mmCIF file of C-alpha atoms and ligand atoms in Angstrom:
data_model
loop_
_atom_site.group_PDB
_atom_site.id
_atom_site.type_symbol
_atom_site.label_atom_id
_atom_site.label_comp_id
_atom_site.label_asym_id
_atom_site.label_seq_id
_atom_site.Cartn_x
_atom_site.Cartn_y
_atom_site.Cartn_z
ATOM 1 C CA MET A 1 32.952 -12.780 -4.403
ATOM 2 C CA ILE A 2 32.423 -15.282 -1.598
ATOM 3 C CA ALA A 3 35.447 -13.866 0.274
ATOM 4 C CA LEU A 4 33.912 -10.403 0.216
ATOM 5 C CA ALA A 5 30.519 -11.869 1.235
ATOM 6 C CA ASN A 6 32.177 -13.488 4.244
ATOM 7 C CA LYS A 7 33.852 -10.181 5.094
ATOM 8 C CA VAL A 8 30.410 -8.508 4.974
ATOM 9 C CA ILE A 9 28.925 -11.156 7.268
ATOM 10 C CA GLN A 10 31.829 -10.920 9.702
ATOM 11 C CA CYS A 11 31.504 -7.131 9.778
ATOM 12 C CA CYS A 12 27.759 -7.426 10.589
ATOM 13 C CA ARG A 13 28.591 -9.896 13.372
ATOM 14 C CA ASP A 14 31.284 -7.550 14.723
ATOM 15 C CA LEU A 15 28.867 -4.615 14.702
ATOM 16 C CA ALA A 16 26.296 -6.727 16.590
ATOM 17 C CA GLY A 17 28.787 -6.717 19.468
ATOM 18 C CA PHE A 18 28.256 -2.970 19.937
ATOM 19 C CA SER A 19 25.234 -3.055 22.184
ATOM 20 C CA GLU A 20 23.511 -1.308 25.083
ATOM 21 C CA GLU A 21 23.078 -4.694 26.747
ATOM 22 C CA GLN A 22 25.641 -7.322 27.524
ATOM 23 C CA GLY A 23 25.218 -10.629 25.751
ATOM 24 C CA ARG A 24 22.568 -9.446 23.326
ATOM 25 C CA THR A 25 22.268 -6.874 20.560
ATOM 26 C CA THR A 26 20.213 -3.796 21.390
ATOM 27 C CA ARG A 27 21.246 -0.527 19.794
ATOM 28 C CA THR A 28 18.679 2.237 19.685
ATOM 29 C CA PHE A 29 18.840 5.723 18.196
ATOM 30 C CA LEU A 30 22.128 7.452 19.095
ATOM 31 C CA SER A 31 22.805 5.228 22.077
ATOM 32 C CA PRO A 32 26.508 5.179 23.105
ATOM 33 C CA PRO A 33 27.390 1.971 21.157
ATOM 34 C CA MET A 34 26.409 3.782 17.936
ATOM 35 C CA HIS A 35 29.734 5.674 18.338
ATOM 36 C CA ASP A 36 31.531 2.312 18.121
ATOM 37 C CA VAL A 37 29.567 1.357 15.002
ATOM 38 C CA HIS A 38 30.504 4.650 13.367
ATOM 39 C CA ARG A 39 34.158 4.173 14.262
ATOM 40 C CA HIS A 40 34.292 0.542 13.074
ATOM 41 C CA LEU A 41 32.372 0.946 9.828
ATOM 42 C CA GLY A 42 33.822 4.432 9.219
ATOM 43 C CA ALA A 43 37.310 2.876 9.213
ATOM 44 C CA TRP A 44 36.312 0.442 6.438
ATOM 45 C CA MET A 45 34.701 3.310 4.519
ATOM 46 C CA ARG A 46 37.972 5.291 4.663
ATOM 47 C CA ASP A 47 39.998 2.232 3.610
ATOM 48 C CA ALA A 48 37.665 1.908 0.618
ATOM 49 C CA GLY A 49 38.473 5.510 -0.339
ATOM 50 C CA MET A 50 35.353 7.252 0.949
ATOM 51 C CA GLN A 51 35.022 10.621 2.635
ATOM 52 C CA VAL A 52 33.317 9.893 5.970
ATOM 53 C CA SER A 53 31.066 12.149 8.016
ATOM 54 C CA ILE A 54 28.247 12.007 10.566
ATOM 55 C CA ASP A 55 25.303 14.284 9.834
ATOM 56 C CA ALA A 56 23.267 16.079 12.515
ATOM 57 C CA ALA A 57 20.715 13.244 12.668
ATOM 58 C CA GLY A 58 23.532 10.838 13.494
ATOM 59 C CA ASN A 59 23.563 9.158 10.079
ATOM 60 C CA LEU A 60 26.926 7.740 9.025
ATOM 61 C CA ARG A 61 27.733 8.992 5.524
ATOM 62 C CA GLY A 62 30.479 7.784 3.205
ATOM 63 C CA LEU A 63 30.976 9.474 -0.139
ATOM 64 C CA ARG A 64 33.005 8.311 -3.120
ATOM 65 C CA THR A 65 32.764 10.782 -5.965
ATOM 66 C CA GLY A 66 32.943 9.627 -9.565
ATOM 67 C CA ALA A 67 33.119 11.176 -13.006
ATOM 68 C CA LEU A 68 29.711 9.926 -14.189
ATOM 69 C CA PRO A 69 26.682 12.162 -13.621
ATOM 70 C CA GLN A 70 24.788 9.484 -11.663
ATOM 71 C CA HIS A 71 24.764 9.842 -7.887
ATOM 72 C CA ILE A 72 23.595 6.607 -6.285
ATOM 73 C CA VAL A 73 22.733 6.365 -2.603
ATOM 74 C CA ILE A 74 23.073 2.929 -0.989
ATOM 75 C CA ALA A 75 21.568 2.932 2.483
ATOM 76 C CA SER A 76 19.806 1.148 5.293
ATOM 77 C CA HIS A 77 19.669 1.499 9.086
ATOM 78 C CA LEU A 78 22.199 0.891 11.867
ATOM 79 C CA ASP A 79 19.799 0.835 14.837
ATOM 80 C CA THR A 80 18.200 -2.373 16.072
ATOM 81 C CA VAL A 81 15.214 -3.689 17.973
ATOM 82 C CA PRO A 82 15.882 -5.038 21.483
ATOM 83 C CA ASN A 83 17.599 -8.452 21.429
ATOM 84 C CA ALA A 84 18.110 -8.165 17.680
ATOM 85 C CA GLY A 85 19.893 -10.202 15.066
ATOM 86 C CA ALA A 86 23.000 -9.000 13.248
ATOM 87 C CA PHE A 87 21.601 -8.301 9.773
ATOM 88 C CA ASP A 88 18.336 -6.334 9.778
ATOM 89 C CA GLY A 89 19.356 -2.943 8.374
ATOM 90 C CA ILE A 90 23.073 -3.322 9.074
ATOM 91 C CA LEU A 91 23.597 -5.676 6.113
ATOM 92 C CA GLY A 92 22.377 -3.017 3.668
ATOM 93 C CA VAL A 93 24.911 -0.486 4.934
ATOM 94 C CA VAL A 94 27.840 -2.894 5.104
ATOM 95 C CA MET A 95 27.053 -4.177 1.582
ATOM 96 C CA GLY A 96 27.280 -0.601 0.316
ATOM 97 C CA VAL A 97 30.810 -0.284 1.684
ATOM 98 C CA ALA A 98 31.752 -3.710 0.307
ATOM 99 C CA LEU A 99 30.503 -2.682 -3.142
ATOM 100 C CA ILE A 100 32.694 0.428 -3.068
ATOM 101 C CA GLU A 101 35.630 -1.791 -2.180
ATOM 102 C CA ALA A 102 34.735 -4.245 -4.977
ATOM 103 C CA LEU A 103 34.451 -1.431 -7.519
ATOM 104 C CA GLY A 104 38.034 -0.489 -6.677
ATOM 105 C CA LYS A 105 39.442 2.044 -9.068
ATOM 106 C CA ILE A 106 37.065 1.341 -11.957
ATOM 107 C CA ASP A 107 36.493 4.544 -13.890
ATOM 108 C CA PRO A 108 34.402 6.307 -14.936
ATOM 109 C CA ARG A 109 31.954 5.494 -12.222
ATOM 110 C CA PRO A 110 28.948 7.116 -10.626
ATOM 111 C CA THR A 111 29.204 9.038 -7.404
ATOM 112 C CA ILE A 112 28.172 6.626 -4.672
ATOM 113 C CA GLU A 113 27.095 7.608 -1.198
ATOM 114 C CA VAL A 114 26.679 4.949 1.477
ATOM 115 C CA VAL A 115 24.424 5.970 4.361
ATOM 116 C CA GLY A 116 23.880 4.188 7.658
ATOM 117 C CA PHE A 117 20.666 5.626 9.045
ATOM 118 C CA SER A 118 20.734 6.327 12.768
ATOM 119 C CA GLU A 119 17.146 5.225 13.315
ATOM 120 C CA GLU A 120 14.472 3.183 11.597
ATOM 121 C CA GLU A 121 12.899 0.912 14.198
ATOM 122 C CA GLY A 122 11.289 3.571 16.397
ATOM 123 C CA VAL A 123 12.376 1.823 19.591
ATOM 124 C CA ARG A 124 13.849 4.686 21.623
ATOM 125 C CA PHE A 125 11.181 7.348 21.136
ATOM 126 C CA GLY A 126 8.361 5.393 19.513
ATOM 127 C CA ILE A 127 8.989 7.416 16.352
ATOM 128 C CA PRO A 128 10.422 5.433 13.433
ATOM 129 C CA PHE A 129 12.516 6.546 10.427
ATOM 130 C CA ILE A 130 14.264 9.490 12.130
ATOM 131 C CA GLY A 131 17.382 8.971 9.961
ATOM 132 C CA SER A 132 15.641 8.731 6.593
ATOM 133 C CA ARG A 133 13.256 11.556 7.473
ATOM 134 C CA ALA A 134 16.237 13.813 8.187
ATOM 135 C CA VAL A 135 17.878 13.140 4.801
ATOM 136 C CA THR A 136 14.605 13.721 2.933
ATOM 137 C CA GLY A 137 13.870 16.936 4.847
ATOM 138 C CA THR A 138 10.704 15.448 6.363
ATOM 139 C CA LEU A 139 11.735 15.362 10.017
ATOM 140 C CA HIS A 140 9.423 18.230 10.876
ATOM 141 C CA ASP A 141 9.499 19.698 14.394
ATOM 142 C CA PRO A 142 11.284 16.792 16.014
ATOM 143 C CA ASP A 143 10.360 15.981 19.583
ATOM 144 C CA PRO A 144 12.539 17.859 22.150
ATOM 145 C CA ALA A 145 13.707 14.457 23.438
ATOM 146 C CA ILE A 146 15.116 13.676 19.972
ATOM 147 C CA LEU A 147 16.971 17.006 19.924
ATOM 148 C CA ASP A 148 18.381 16.260 23.400
ATOM 149 C CA ALA A 149 19.567 12.837 22.187
ATOM 150 C CA ILE A 150 21.277 14.501 19.207
ATOM 151 C CA ARG A 151 23.078 16.941 21.542
ATOM 152 C CA ALA A 152 24.014 14.169 23.970
ATOM 153 C CA PHE A 153 25.624 12.299 21.062
ATOM 154 C CA GLY A 154 27.782 15.369 20.395
ATOM 155 C CA LEU A 155 25.887 16.662 17.367
ATOM 156 C CA ASN A 156 24.181 19.972 16.650
ATOM 157 C CA PRO A 157 20.418 19.902 15.933
ATOM 158 C CA ALA A 158 20.690 23.317 14.258
ATOM 159 C CA GLU A 159 22.558 21.546 11.444
ATOM 160 C CA LEU A 160 19.699 19.114 10.727
ATOM 161 C CA PRO A 161 18.747 20.897 7.460
ATOM 162 C CA LEU A 162 22.284 20.149 6.185
ATOM 163 C CA ALA A 163 21.615 16.410 6.520
ATOM 164 C CA LYS A 164 19.406 16.514 3.433
ATOM 165 C CA PHE A 165 20.411 14.390 0.456
ATOM 166 C CA SER A 166 22.240 16.267 -2.275
ATOM 167 C CA PRO A 167 19.866 17.392 -5.039
ATOM 168 C CA THR A 168 22.212 15.584 -7.417
ATOM 169 C CA ALA A 169 21.196 12.167 -5.993
ATOM 170 C CA THR A 170 19.665 10.180 -8.857
ATOM 171 C CA ALA A 171 18.868 6.815 -7.302
ATOM 172 C CA TYR A 172 18.421 5.099 -3.944
ATOM 173 C CA LEU A 173 19.207 1.415 -3.473
ATOM 174 C CA GLU A 174 18.534 -0.564 -0.305
ATOM 175 C CA PHE A 175 19.690 -4.124 0.288
ATOM 176 C CA HIS A 176 17.736 -5.779 3.092
ATOM 177 C CA ILE A 177 17.026 -9.236 4.431
ATOM 178 C CA GLU A 178 13.512 -10.320 3.515
ATOM 179 C CA GLN A 179 12.516 -10.916 7.163
ATOM 180 C CA GLY A 180 9.977 -13.435 5.897
ATOM 181 C CA PRO A 181 9.822 -16.991 4.513
ATOM 182 C CA VAL A 182 8.882 -16.384 0.855
ATOM 183 C CA LEU A 183 12.302 -16.517 -0.867
ATOM 184 C CA GLU A 184 13.290 -19.538 1.182
ATOM 185 C CA SER A 185 10.074 -21.319 0.240
ATOM 186 C CA LEU A 186 10.850 -20.633 -3.440
ATOM 187 C CA ASN A 187 14.499 -21.595 -3.001
ATOM 188 C CA LEU A 188 15.644 -18.210 -4.331
ATOM 189 C CA PRO A 189 18.543 -16.084 -3.076
ATOM 190 C CA LEU A 190 17.205 -12.674 -4.135
ATOM 191 C CA GLY A 191 13.931 -10.799 -4.558
ATOM 192 C CA ILE A 192 13.284 -7.458 -6.237
ATOM 193 C CA VAL A 193 10.777 -5.423 -4.276
ATOM 194 C CA ASP A 194 8.018 -4.006 -6.465
ATOM 195 C CA ALA A 195 6.230 -2.110 -3.699
ATOM 196 C CA ILE A 196 6.126 -1.720 0.040
ATOM 197 C CA ALA A 197 2.677 -2.884 1.070
ATOM 198 C CA GLY A 198 0.077 -0.449 2.352
ATOM 199 C CA GLN A 199 -1.434 -1.160 5.706
ATOM 200 C CA SER A 200 -4.856 -0.884 7.318
ATOM 201 C CA ARG A 201 -5.379 -1.309 11.033
ATOM 202 C CA LEU A 202 -8.822 -1.446 12.584
ATOM 203 C CA ASN A 203 -10.346 -2.328 15.920
ATOM 204 C CA PHE A 204 -13.626 -4.272 15.975
ATOM 205 C CA THR A 205 -15.945 -4.471 18.975
ATOM 206 C CA PHE A 206 -18.498 -7.300 19.125
ATOM 207 C CA THR A 207 -21.178 -6.551 21.734
ATOM 208 C CA GLY A 208 -23.547 -9.243 22.956
ATOM 209 C CA LYS A 209 -24.849 -9.939 26.423
ATOM 210 C CA ALA A 210 -22.925 -11.359 29.360
ATOM 211 C CA ASN A 211 -24.956 -13.973 31.203
ATOM 212 C CA HIS A 212 -24.812 -17.060 33.400
ATOM 213 C CA ALA A 213 -22.979 -19.947 31.732
ATOM 214 C CA GLY A 214 -25.144 -22.488 33.531
ATOM 215 C CA THR A 215 -28.671 -21.111 33.249
ATOM 216 C CA THR A 216 -28.711 -19.619 29.732
ATOM 217 C CA PRO A 217 -29.656 -22.194 27.051
ATOM 218 C CA MET A 218 -27.543 -22.184 23.896
ATOM 219 C CA GLN A 219 -30.280 -20.786 21.634
ATOM 220 C CA LEU A 220 -30.931 -17.840 23.979
ATOM 221 C CA ARG A 221 -27.371 -16.576 24.137
ATOM 222 C CA LYS A 222 -25.734 -13.494 22.694
ATOM 223 C CA ASP A 223 -22.131 -14.644 22.839
ATOM 224 C CA ALA A 224 -19.829 -11.885 21.580
ATOM 225 C CA LEU A 225 -16.794 -14.146 21.457
ATOM 226 C CA THR A 226 -18.277 -16.909 19.285
ATOM 227 C CA ALA A 227 -19.374 -14.273 16.776
ATOM 228 C CA ALA A 228 -15.853 -12.799 16.831
ATOM 229 C CA ALA A 229 -14.378 -16.299 16.472
ATOM 230 C CA GLU A 230 -16.480 -17.066 13.399
ATOM 231 C CA TRP A 231 -15.398 -13.771 11.883
ATOM 232 C CA ILE A 232 -11.721 -14.392 12.694
ATOM 233 C CA LEU A 233 -11.873 -17.641 10.700
ATOM 234 C CA GLU A 234 -13.589 -15.764 7.881
ATOM 235 C CA VAL A 235 -10.710 -13.232 7.866
ATOM 236 C CA GLU A 236 -8.247 -16.089 7.450
ATOM 237 C CA LYS A 237 -10.277 -17.692 4.666
ATOM 238 C CA PHE A 238 -10.830 -14.368 2.875
ATOM 239 C CA ALA A 239 -7.129 -13.442 2.859
ATOM 240 C CA SER A 240 -6.062 -16.948 1.838
ATOM 241 C CA GLN A 241 -8.197 -16.696 -1.300
ATOM 242 C CA GLN A 242 -6.463 -13.539 -2.604
ATOM 243 C CA PRO A 243 -2.878 -13.608 -3.841
ATOM 244 C CA ARG A 244 -0.463 -11.539 -1.738
ATOM 245 C CA LEU A 245 -3.184 -10.313 0.628
ATOM 246 C CA VAL A 246 -2.337 -10.792 4.299
ATOM 247 C CA ALA A 247 -4.798 -10.210 7.150
ATOM 248 C CA THR A 248 -4.175 -10.765 10.834
ATOM 249 C CA THR A 249 -6.398 -10.661 13.910
ATOM 250 C CA GLY A 250 -3.532 -10.444 16.359
ATOM 251 C CA SER A 251 -5.203 -9.110 19.463
ATOM 252 C CA VAL A 252 -8.365 -10.318 21.178
ATOM 253 C CA ALA A 253 -9.783 -9.043 24.478
ATOM 254 C CA VAL A 254 -12.855 -10.583 26.063
ATOM 255 C CA GLU A 255 -15.135 -9.215 28.773
ATOM 256 C CA PRO A 256 -15.769 -10.205 31.440
ATOM 257 C CA ASN A 257 -13.229 -12.972 30.612
ATOM 258 C CA ALA A 258 -14.504 -15.409 33.220
ATOM 259 C CA THR A 259 -14.940 -19.175 33.022
ATOM 260 C CA ASN A 260 -18.604 -19.208 34.021
ATOM 261 C CA VAL A 261 -19.831 -16.116 32.171
ATOM 262 C CA ILE A 262 -20.946 -15.920 28.533
ATOM 263 C CA PRO A 263 -18.674 -13.304 26.902
ATOM 264 C CA GLY A 264 -20.608 -10.027 26.571
ATOM 265 C CA LEU A 265 -17.927 -8.197 24.636
ATOM 266 C CA ALA A 266 -15.025 -9.069 22.354
ATOM 267 C CA ARG A 267 -12.508 -6.626 20.936
ATOM 268 C CA VAL A 268 -10.503 -7.851 17.953
ATOM 269 C CA SER A 269 -7.784 -6.060 16.009
ATOM 270 C CA LEU A 270 -7.436 -6.356 12.252
ATOM 271 C CA ASP A 271 -4.236 -5.731 10.262
ATOM 272 C CA VAL A 272 -4.571 -5.911 6.460
ATOM 273 C CA ARG A 273 -1.693 -5.427 4.012
ATOM 274 C CA HIS A 274 -1.319 -5.461 0.251
ATOM 275 C CA ALA A 275 0.922 -3.770 -2.296
ATOM 276 C CA CYS A 276 -2.172 -2.469 -4.124
ATOM 277 C CA ASP A 277 -4.241 0.041 -2.149
ATOM 278 C CA GLU A 278 -7.479 -0.720 -4.071
ATOM 279 C CA ILE A 279 -7.254 -4.410 -3.218
ATOM 280 C CA ARG A 280 -6.497 -3.578 0.436
ATOM 281 C CA HIS A 281 -9.403 -1.141 0.696
ATOM 282 C CA ALA A 282 -11.764 -3.629 -0.943
ATOM 283 C CA ALA A 283 -10.610 -6.318 1.476
ATOM 284 C CA VAL A 284 -11.273 -4.083 4.474
ATOM 285 C CA THR A 285 -14.750 -3.230 3.156
ATOM 286 C CA GLY A 286 -15.439 -6.938 2.604
ATOM 287 C CA LEU A 287 -14.278 -7.885 6.078
ATOM 288 C CA ILE A 288 -16.406 -5.173 7.716
ATOM 289 C CA ALA A 289 -19.442 -6.530 5.809
ATOM 290 C CA ALA A 290 -18.552 -10.082 6.877
ATOM 291 C CA ALA A 291 -18.429 -9.015 10.533
ATOM 292 C CA GLU A 292 -21.922 -7.554 10.223
ATOM 293 C CA GLN A 293 -23.286 -10.582 8.363
ATOM 294 C CA ILE A 294 -21.916 -12.973 10.970
ATOM 295 C CA SER A 295 -23.032 -10.878 13.948
ATOM 296 C CA LYS A 296 -26.602 -10.066 12.940
ATOM 297 C CA PRO A 297 -28.202 -13.533 13.139
ATOM 298 C CA ARG A 298 -26.440 -14.034 16.458
ATOM 299 C CA GLY A 299 -27.960 -10.852 17.919
ATOM 300 C CA ILE A 300 -24.540 -9.263 18.217
ATOM 301 C CA VAL A 301 -23.822 -5.626 17.425
ATOM 302 C CA VAL A 302 -20.481 -5.024 15.766
ATOM 303 C CA THR A 303 -18.724 -1.676 15.422
ATOM 304 C CA HIS A 304 -15.292 -0.793 14.108
ATOM 305 C CA GLU A 305 -12.834 2.077 14.129
ATOM 306 C CA GLN A 306 -10.016 2.662 11.698
ATOM 307 C CA ARG A 307 -6.622 3.216 13.341
ATOM 308 C CA LEU A 308 -4.332 3.348 10.306
ATOM 309 C CA ASP A 309 -4.688 3.633 6.542
ATOM 310 C CA GLN A 310 -1.171 3.833 5.130
ATOM 311 C CA SER A 311 -0.767 3.780 1.368
ATOM 312 C CA ALA A 312 1.495 1.384 -0.457
ATOM 313 C CA VAL A 313 4.759 2.828 -1.787
ATOM 314 C CA ALA A 314 5.792 1.640 -5.240
ATOM 315 C CA MET A 315 9.459 1.270 -6.066
ATOM 316 C CA ASP A 316 10.681 3.077 -9.182
ATOM 317 C CA ALA A 317 9.819 1.103 -12.334
ATOM 318 C CA THR A 318 13.015 2.026 -14.219
ATOM 319 C CA LEU A 319 15.280 1.134 -11.301
ATOM 320 C CA ARG A 320 13.342 -2.065 -10.745
ATOM 321 C CA SER A 321 13.959 -3.222 -14.290
ATOM 322 C CA LYS A 322 17.628 -2.168 -14.080
ATOM 323 C CA LEU A 323 17.914 -4.187 -10.896
ATOM 324 C CA ALA A 324 16.177 -7.157 -12.535
ATOM 325 C CA HIS A 325 18.616 -6.910 -15.445
ATOM 326 C CA ALA A 326 21.546 -6.777 -13.011
ATOM 327 C CA VAL A 327 20.299 -9.864 -11.146
ATOM 328 C CA GLU A 328 19.826 -11.722 -14.421
ATOM 329 C CA THR A 329 23.229 -10.704 -15.789
ATOM 330 C CA ALA A 330 24.833 -11.866 -12.555
ATOM 331 C CA GLY A 331 23.267 -15.250 -13.282
ATOM 332 C CA TYR A 332 20.454 -15.418 -10.749
ATOM 333 C CA PRO A 333 16.700 -15.898 -11.175
ATOM 334 C CA VAL A 334 14.591 -12.759 -11.156
ATOM 335 C CA HIS A 335 11.710 -12.719 -8.689
ATOM 336 C CA HIS A 336 9.520 -9.688 -8.009
ATOM 337 C CA MET A 337 7.759 -9.427 -4.665
ATOM 338 C CA PRO A 338 6.121 -6.936 -2.320
ATOM 339 C CA SER A 339 7.545 -6.015 1.068
ATOM 340 C CA GLY A 340 5.094 -6.635 3.875
ATOM 341 C CA ALA A 341 7.219 -4.626 6.301
ATOM 342 C CA GLY A 342 8.077 -0.935 6.188
ATOM 343 C CA HIS A 343 11.613 0.156 5.264
ATOM 344 C CA ASP A 344 13.614 3.380 4.872
ATOM 345 C CA ALA A 345 13.039 3.079 1.093
ATOM 346 C CA MET A 346 9.393 3.895 1.812
ATOM 347 C CA ILE A 347 10.412 7.292 3.231
ATOM 348 C CA VAL A 348 12.962 7.998 0.484
ATOM 349 C CA ALA A 349 10.890 6.840 -2.538
ATOM 350 C CA PRO A 350 8.720 9.997 -2.815
ATOM 351 C CA HIS A 351 11.942 12.079 -3.091
ATOM 352 C CA ILE A 352 14.433 9.986 -5.080
ATOM 353 C CA PRO A 353 13.745 7.042 -7.452
ATOM 354 C CA SER A 354 14.187 4.031 -5.166
ATOM 355 C CA ALA A 355 14.680 0.288 -5.406
ATOM 356 C CA MET A 356 15.132 -2.542 -2.916
ATOM 357 C CA LEU A 357 16.779 -5.925 -3.203
ATOM 358 C CA PHE A 358 15.804 -8.602 -0.680
ATOM 359 C CA LEU A 359 18.099 -11.397 0.432
ATOM 360 C CA ARG A 360 16.616 -14.704 1.571
ATOM 361 C CA SER A 361 16.058 -14.955 5.351
ATOM 362 C CA PRO A 362 16.857 -18.505 6.517
ATOM 363 C CA GLY A 363 13.858 -19.808 8.448
ATOM 364 C CA GLY A 364 12.113 -16.498 7.722
ATOM 365 C CA ILE A 365 13.610 -15.339 11.031
ATOM 366 C CA SER A 366 14.164 -11.676 11.861
ATOM 367 C CA HIS A 367 14.100 -9.349 14.885
ATOM 368 C CA HIS A 368 15.646 -12.296 16.742
ATOM 369 C CA PRO A 369 19.245 -13.294 17.593
ATOM 370 C CA ASP A 370 18.920 -16.300 15.239
ATOM 371 C CA GLU A 371 18.512 -13.975 12.244
ATOM 372 C CA SER A 372 21.020 -15.041 9.574
ATOM 373 C CA VAL A 373 22.042 -14.871 5.934
ATOM 374 C CA ILE A 374 23.575 -17.429 3.573
ATOM 375 C CA PRO A 375 27.084 -16.431 2.371
ATOM 376 C CA SER A 376 26.329 -17.404 -1.246
ATOM 377 C CA ASP A 377 23.192 -15.182 -1.131
ATOM 378 C CA VAL A 378 25.284 -12.237 0.051
ATOM 379 C CA ALA A 379 27.734 -12.979 -2.794
ATOM 380 C CA ALA A 380 24.784 -13.051 -5.236
ATOM 381 C CA ALA A 381 23.547 -9.688 -3.966
ATOM 382 C CA LEU A 382 27.060 -8.225 -4.248
ATOM 383 C CA GLU A 383 27.372 -9.479 -7.830
ATOM 384 C CA ALA A 384 23.982 -8.062 -8.743
ATOM 385 C CA GLY A 385 24.876 -4.809 -6.947
ATOM 386 C CA LEU A 386 28.131 -4.521 -8.923
ATOM 387 C CA GLU A 387 26.278 -5.060 -12.198
ATOM 388 C CA PHE A 388 23.778 -2.385 -11.174
ATOM 389 C CA LEU A 389 26.528 0.120 -10.287
ATOM 390 C CA ARG A 390 28.561 -0.586 -13.435
ATOM 391 C CA HIS A 391 25.676 -0.336 -15.835
ATOM 392 C CA GLY A 392 22.936 1.347 -13.815
HETATM 393 ZN ZN1 ZN B 401 15.228 -3.182 8.785
#
């Protein structure tokens, strides 16, 4: 299997060469190099015996029909962030083609469709998941700019409804690099995603009083930034005490932001994620209360506004246990974990039972040219994938 794993890795590296920018990998929704990706990967799909097409959303589709009633979709995305690595998204599509090749002429087999989504990252139009929304029939009233891009790529937006997944599709499987450090820290090649974490985003404003840094004694100050700072440390402590909860205060703005003025105002963002919505909501409530508790004795007024409250998306329990069984049968340890990042599976899951298998990300690095995979991990994922397809 290691030979096929190396072929997968080489294919991902080759595809990374199809870019809008010289010397680095940047390939946004239906940009010209996506034609090259379709040609290159489409050729391997045909060699593996698949019928190849491009739907009206620009998704690359390869179909291999089988005698069994199951119809399994293996998919991920072919677009990238600017200055990307070679594996985010792409690996999941290439692995699908490799699995078809590995299955060879085994019969009876399920119908397997490999899909390379045209868009997931939301880079070109600020709208993510265009590809997976199209196949689930949830790309409602797309922006005129998206329709223009579809036409410019040589496709017909009027045919978008035809991009929808066949109603016979019974399962969706997405292989993806973890894009984080957890599997590496546990020394594990693979992780079975139990849910894609929900997300809360809030903005907090701490209002105190700007004043002279020289003439205002410490006990007579209303320093908005020190209140915010105490709260930021509390956010870190709070999240560290709860398993799998992550909370980030990634953006801070201070006014007037001058060396000799006590900060009168501090704006701090809060990003909270957890695979269980109740735990996430409780955390947000707790952190709002903490901000008030910290601010009050300091004479600071704190307000907040909610910017995002996105629910967690659970992966299908039956598919998850089938995937766990496949990983175990292939001889690898089973580890269940949430995904902190969003993925196409999140869009597909409400429509078709869905599962995700993570591959270890060396150094936890992603969205960066140094993004990589370990060949033996890719081989492990292929072996588990074969087990899943044979017995799933
Ligand atoms: Zn991705």
